[in-house]
Tab-separated table of C-alpha atoms in Angstrom:
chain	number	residue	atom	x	y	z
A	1	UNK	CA	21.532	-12.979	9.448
A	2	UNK	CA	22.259	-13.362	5.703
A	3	UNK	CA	25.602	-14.035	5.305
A	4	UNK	CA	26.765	-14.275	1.092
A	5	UNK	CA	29.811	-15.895	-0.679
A	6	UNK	CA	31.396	-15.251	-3.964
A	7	UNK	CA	33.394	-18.012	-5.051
A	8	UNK	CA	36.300	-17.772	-6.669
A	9	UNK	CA	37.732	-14.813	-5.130
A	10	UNK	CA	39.658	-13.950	-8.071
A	11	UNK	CA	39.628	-15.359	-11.803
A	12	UNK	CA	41.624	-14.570	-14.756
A	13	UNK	CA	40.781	-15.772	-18.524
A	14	UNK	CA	42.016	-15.298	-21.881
A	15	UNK	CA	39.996	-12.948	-23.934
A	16	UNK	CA	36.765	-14.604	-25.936
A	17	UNK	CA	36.366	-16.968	-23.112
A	18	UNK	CA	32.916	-17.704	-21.452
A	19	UNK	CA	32.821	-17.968	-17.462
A	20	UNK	CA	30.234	-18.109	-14.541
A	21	UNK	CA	30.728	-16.427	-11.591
A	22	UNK	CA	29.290	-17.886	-8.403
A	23	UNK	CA	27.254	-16.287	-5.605
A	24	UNK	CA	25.534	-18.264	-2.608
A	25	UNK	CA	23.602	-17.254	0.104
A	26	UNK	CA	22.336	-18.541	3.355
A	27	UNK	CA	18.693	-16.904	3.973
A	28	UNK	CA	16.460	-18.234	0.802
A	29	UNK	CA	13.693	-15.865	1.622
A	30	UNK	CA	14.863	-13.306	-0.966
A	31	UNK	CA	12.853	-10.885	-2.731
A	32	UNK	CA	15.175	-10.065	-5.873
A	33	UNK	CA	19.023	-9.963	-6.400
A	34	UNK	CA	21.252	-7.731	-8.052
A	35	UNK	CA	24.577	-7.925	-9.939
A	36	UNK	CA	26.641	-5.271	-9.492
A	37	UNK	CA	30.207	-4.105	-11.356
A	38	UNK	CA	32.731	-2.247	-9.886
A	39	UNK	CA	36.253	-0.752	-11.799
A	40	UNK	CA	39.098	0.178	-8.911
A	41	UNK	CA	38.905	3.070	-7.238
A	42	UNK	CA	35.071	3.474	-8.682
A	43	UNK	CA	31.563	2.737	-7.000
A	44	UNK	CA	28.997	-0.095	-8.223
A	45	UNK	CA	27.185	-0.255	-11.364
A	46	UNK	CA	24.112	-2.313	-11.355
A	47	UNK	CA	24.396	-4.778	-14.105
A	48	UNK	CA	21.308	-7.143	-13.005
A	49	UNK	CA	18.265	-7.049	-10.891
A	50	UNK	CA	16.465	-10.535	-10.726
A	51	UNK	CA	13.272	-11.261	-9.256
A	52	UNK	CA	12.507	-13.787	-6.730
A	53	UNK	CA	9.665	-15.285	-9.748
A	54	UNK	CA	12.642	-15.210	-12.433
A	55	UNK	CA	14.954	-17.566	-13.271
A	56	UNK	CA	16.917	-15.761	-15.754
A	57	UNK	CA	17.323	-12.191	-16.459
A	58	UNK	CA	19.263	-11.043	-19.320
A	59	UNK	CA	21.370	-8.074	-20.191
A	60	UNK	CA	23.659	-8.072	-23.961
A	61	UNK	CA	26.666	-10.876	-23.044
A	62	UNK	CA	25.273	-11.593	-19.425
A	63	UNK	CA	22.894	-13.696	-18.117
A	64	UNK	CA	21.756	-13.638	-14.371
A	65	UNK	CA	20.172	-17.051	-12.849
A	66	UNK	CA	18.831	-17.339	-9.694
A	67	UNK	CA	17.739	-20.758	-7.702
A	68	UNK	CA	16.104	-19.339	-4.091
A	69	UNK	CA	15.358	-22.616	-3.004
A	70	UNK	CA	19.387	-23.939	-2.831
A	71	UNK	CA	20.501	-20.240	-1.998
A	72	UNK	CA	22.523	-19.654	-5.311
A	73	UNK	CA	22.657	-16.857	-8.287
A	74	UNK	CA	25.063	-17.152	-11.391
A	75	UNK	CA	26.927	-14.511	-13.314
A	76	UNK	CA	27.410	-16.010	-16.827
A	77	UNK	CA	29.198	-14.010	-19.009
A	78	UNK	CA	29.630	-14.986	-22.655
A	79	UNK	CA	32.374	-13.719	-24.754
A	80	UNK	CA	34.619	-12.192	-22.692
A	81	UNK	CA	36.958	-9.068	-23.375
A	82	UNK	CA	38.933	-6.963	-21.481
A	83	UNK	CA	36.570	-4.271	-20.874
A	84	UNK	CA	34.969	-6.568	-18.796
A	85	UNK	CA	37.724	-6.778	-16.373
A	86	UNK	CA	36.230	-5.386	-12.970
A	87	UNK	CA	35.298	-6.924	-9.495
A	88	UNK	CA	31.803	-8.429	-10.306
A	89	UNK	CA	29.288	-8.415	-6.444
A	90	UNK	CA	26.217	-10.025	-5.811
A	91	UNK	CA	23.467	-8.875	-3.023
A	92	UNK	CA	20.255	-10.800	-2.430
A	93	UNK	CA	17.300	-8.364	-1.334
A	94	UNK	CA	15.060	-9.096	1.529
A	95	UNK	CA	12.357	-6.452	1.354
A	96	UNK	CA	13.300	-2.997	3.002
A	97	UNK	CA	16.215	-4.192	4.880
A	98	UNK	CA	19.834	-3.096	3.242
A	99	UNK	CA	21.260	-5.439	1.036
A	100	UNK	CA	24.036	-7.627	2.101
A	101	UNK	CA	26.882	-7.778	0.185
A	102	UNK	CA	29.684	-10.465	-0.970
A	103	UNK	CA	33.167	-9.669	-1.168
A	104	UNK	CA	33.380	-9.824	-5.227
A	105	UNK	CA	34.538	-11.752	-7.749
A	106	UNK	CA	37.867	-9.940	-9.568
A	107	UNK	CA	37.746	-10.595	-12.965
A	108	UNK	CA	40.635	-10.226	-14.960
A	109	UNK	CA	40.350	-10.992	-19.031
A	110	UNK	CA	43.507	-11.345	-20.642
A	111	UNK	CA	43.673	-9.893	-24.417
B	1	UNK	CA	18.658	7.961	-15.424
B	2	UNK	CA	19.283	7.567	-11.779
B	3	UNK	CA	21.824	9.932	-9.972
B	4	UNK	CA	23.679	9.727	-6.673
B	5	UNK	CA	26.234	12.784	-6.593
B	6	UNK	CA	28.896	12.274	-3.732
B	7	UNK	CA	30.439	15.752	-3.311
B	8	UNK	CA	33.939	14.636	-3.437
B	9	UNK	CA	36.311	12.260	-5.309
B	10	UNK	CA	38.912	12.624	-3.186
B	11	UNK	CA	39.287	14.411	0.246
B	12	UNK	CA	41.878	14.925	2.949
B	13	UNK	CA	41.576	15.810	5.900
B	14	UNK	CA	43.151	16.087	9.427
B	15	UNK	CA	43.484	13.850	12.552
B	16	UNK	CA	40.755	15.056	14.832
B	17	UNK	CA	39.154	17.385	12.512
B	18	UNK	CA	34.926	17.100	11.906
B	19	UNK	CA	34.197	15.798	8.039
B	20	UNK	CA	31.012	15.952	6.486
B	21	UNK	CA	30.441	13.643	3.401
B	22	UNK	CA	27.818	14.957	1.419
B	23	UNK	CA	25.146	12.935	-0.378
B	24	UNK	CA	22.636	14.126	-3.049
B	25	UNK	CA	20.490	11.808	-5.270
B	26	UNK	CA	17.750	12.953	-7.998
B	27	UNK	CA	14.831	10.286	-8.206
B	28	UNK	CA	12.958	10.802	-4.799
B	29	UNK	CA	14.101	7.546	-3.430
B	30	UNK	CA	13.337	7.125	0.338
B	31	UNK	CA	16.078	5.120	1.130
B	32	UNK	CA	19.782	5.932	1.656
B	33	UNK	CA	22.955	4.200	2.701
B	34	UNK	CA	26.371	4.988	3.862
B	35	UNK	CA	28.772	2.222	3.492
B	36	UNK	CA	33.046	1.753	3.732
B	37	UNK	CA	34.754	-0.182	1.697
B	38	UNK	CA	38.336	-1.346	2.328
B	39	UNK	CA	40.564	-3.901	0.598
B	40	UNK	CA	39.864	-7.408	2.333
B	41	UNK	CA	36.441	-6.495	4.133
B	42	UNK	CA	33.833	-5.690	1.503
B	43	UNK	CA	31.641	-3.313	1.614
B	44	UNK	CA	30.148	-2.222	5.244
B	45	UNK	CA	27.397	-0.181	6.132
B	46	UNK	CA	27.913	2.618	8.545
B	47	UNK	CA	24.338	3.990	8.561
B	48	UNK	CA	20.910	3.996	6.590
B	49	UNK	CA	17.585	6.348	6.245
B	50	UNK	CA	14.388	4.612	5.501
B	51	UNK	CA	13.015	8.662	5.153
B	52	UNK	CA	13.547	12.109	6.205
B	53	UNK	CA	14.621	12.490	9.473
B	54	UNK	CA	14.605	8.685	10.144
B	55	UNK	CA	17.810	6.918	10.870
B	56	UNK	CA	19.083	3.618	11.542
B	57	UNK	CA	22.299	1.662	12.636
B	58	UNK	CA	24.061	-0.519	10.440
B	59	UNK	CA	27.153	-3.115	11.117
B	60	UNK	CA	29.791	-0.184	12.117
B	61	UNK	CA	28.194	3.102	13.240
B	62	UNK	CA	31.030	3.796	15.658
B	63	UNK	CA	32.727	7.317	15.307
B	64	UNK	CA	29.956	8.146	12.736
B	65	UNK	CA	26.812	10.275	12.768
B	66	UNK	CA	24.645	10.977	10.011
B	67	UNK	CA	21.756	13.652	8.882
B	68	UNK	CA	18.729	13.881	6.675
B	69	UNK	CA	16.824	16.958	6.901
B	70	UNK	CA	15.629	16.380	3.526
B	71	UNK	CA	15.049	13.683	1.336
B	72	UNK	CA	17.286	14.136	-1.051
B	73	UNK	CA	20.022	14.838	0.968
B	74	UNK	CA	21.969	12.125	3.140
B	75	UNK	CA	25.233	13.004	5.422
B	76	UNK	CA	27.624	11.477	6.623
B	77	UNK	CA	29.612	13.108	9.750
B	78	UNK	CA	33.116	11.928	10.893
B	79	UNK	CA	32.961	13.634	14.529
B	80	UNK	CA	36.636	13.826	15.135
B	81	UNK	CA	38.608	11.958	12.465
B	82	UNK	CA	41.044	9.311	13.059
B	83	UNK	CA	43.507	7.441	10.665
B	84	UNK	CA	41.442	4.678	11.027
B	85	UNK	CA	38.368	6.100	9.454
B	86	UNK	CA	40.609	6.256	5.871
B	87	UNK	CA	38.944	4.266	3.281
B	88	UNK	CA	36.873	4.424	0.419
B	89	UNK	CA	33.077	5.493	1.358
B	90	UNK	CA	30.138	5.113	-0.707
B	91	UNK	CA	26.289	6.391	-0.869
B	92	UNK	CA	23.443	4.720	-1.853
B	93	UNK	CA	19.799	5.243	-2.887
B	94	UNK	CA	17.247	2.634	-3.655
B	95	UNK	CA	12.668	2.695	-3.503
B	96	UNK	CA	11.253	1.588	-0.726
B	97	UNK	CA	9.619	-1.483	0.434
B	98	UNK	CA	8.948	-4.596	-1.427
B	99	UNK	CA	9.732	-3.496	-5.296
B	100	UNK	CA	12.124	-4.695	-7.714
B	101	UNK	CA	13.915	-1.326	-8.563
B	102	UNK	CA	17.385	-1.370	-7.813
B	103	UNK	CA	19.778	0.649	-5.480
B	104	UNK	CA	22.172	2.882	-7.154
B	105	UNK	CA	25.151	3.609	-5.903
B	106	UNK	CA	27.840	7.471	-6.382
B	107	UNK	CA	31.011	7.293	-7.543
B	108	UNK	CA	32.379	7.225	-4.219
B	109	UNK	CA	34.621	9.011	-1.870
B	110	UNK	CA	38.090	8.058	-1.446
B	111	UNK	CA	39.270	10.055	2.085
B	112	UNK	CA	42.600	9.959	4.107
B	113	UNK	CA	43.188	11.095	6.993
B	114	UNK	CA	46.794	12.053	8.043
C-alpha cells in the first residue's frame, strides 16, 4: 500500500527566502503527482500535476521535480512571501485508484 | 474552469440525527471522493465512485453511506450522527483512468455535531 511522507512537518522562513519542500513515497510505480495548497479552514488547490515522463514541471515561483525511481518529488519555491503561507500536500497517482495523501508541509513566511 | 460545489460551509447538526452532504461538480468527471480531514490525521477517504451508481470503500467507511444516482452528483450520508463524526469533510472529482488531469477538490464542509 502506498504509504507518503512530507518532511518537515512544519517550516517557517523570513520573507524573500527560497525553500524546498520534501515529499517521499514508497510504491515507485506512479503515474503522475500533484502538488496541492491548502489555507486553514479551506479545501486543496492544485498547484502541480507532474507526469511520470517529467522531471520538472513549472508554475510562476514553483517548480515541481519528480525522481520515480528513489520515490521522491520536490516543492521548490523561489522567492517567498507571505501569501504563500499555507499547508503545501503531495499525492502520487497510481492510475484509477484514489490518491494517497501526505500529511502537509505548513508553511509559514515571515514578512 | 473546474467546479466542485459542496452545499455547505458550515453545518450543525444533532447527535443521532441523518446528514446528507451534498456534492455537485460541472466537468463530467467520472470519479468522486469523500474524504475527512482532522488536525493530526490527514486527509482520509470515507468513500469513492468510479461512475454512476458504482461505489467503493475507502480507509474509514464506518457510520457512512453514500449515493450517486447521477453523475454529477455525489452524497455523502451520516446515518445517525455522532460527535465523533465532527470534522472537516471534503469532495473530490478527478477523469478517469490513466490521464494526467488532475482531481479538484470543493471548498469543504466544516460540520459539528453537538
Amino acid at each position: 500500500k502506498q504509504e507518503v511522507t512530507q518532511i518537515p512537518a512544519a517550516l517557517s522562513v523570513p520573507e524573500g527566502e527560497n525553500l524546498v519542500l520534501n515529499c517521499s513515497f514508497t510504491d515507485s510505480a506512479i503515474y503522475n503527482l500533484q502538488w496541492f495548497r491548502q489555507d486553514p479552514g479551506k479545501g486543496l488547490t492544485s498547484l502541480l500535476l507532474i507526469q511520470s515522463s517529467q522531471r520538472e514541471q513549472t508554475s510562476g515561483r514553483l517548480n515541481a521535480s519528480l525522481d520515480k525511481s528513489s520515490g521522491r518529488s520536490t516543492l521548490y519555491i523561489a522567492a517567498s512571501q507571505p501569501g504563500d503561507s499555507a499547508t503545501y500536500l503531495c499525492a502520487p497517482y497510481s492510475g484509477n485508484t484514489p490518491l494517497v495523501f501526505g500529511k502537509g508541509t505548513r508553511l509559514s513566511v515571515i514578512a | 474552469d473546474v467546479k466542485v460545489t459542496q452545499s455547505s460551509r458550515y453545518l450543525v447538526k444533532r447527535t443521532g440525527e441523518k446528514v446528507f452532504l451534498e456534492c455537485v461538480q460541472d466537468m463530467d468527471h467520472e470519479n468522486m471522493f469523500w474524504y475527512r480531514q482532522d488536525p493530526g490525521l490527514g486527509l482520509r477517504l470515507i468513500y469513492f465512485s468510479y461512475d454512476v451508481k458504482m461505489k467503493e470503500k475507502g480507509d474509514i467507511p464506518e457510520g457512512y453511506s453514500v449515493s450517486r444516482e447521477k453523475k454529477e452528483r455525489f452524497s455523502l450520508i451520516l446515518e445517525s450522527a455522532s460527535t465523533n463524526q465532527t470534522s472537516m469533510y471534503l469532495c473530490a472529482s478527478r477523469w478517469g483512468g490513466r490521464n494526467n488531469q488532475p482531481q479538484h477538490f470543493g471548498d469543504g464542509t466544516r460540520l459539528s455535531i453537538l
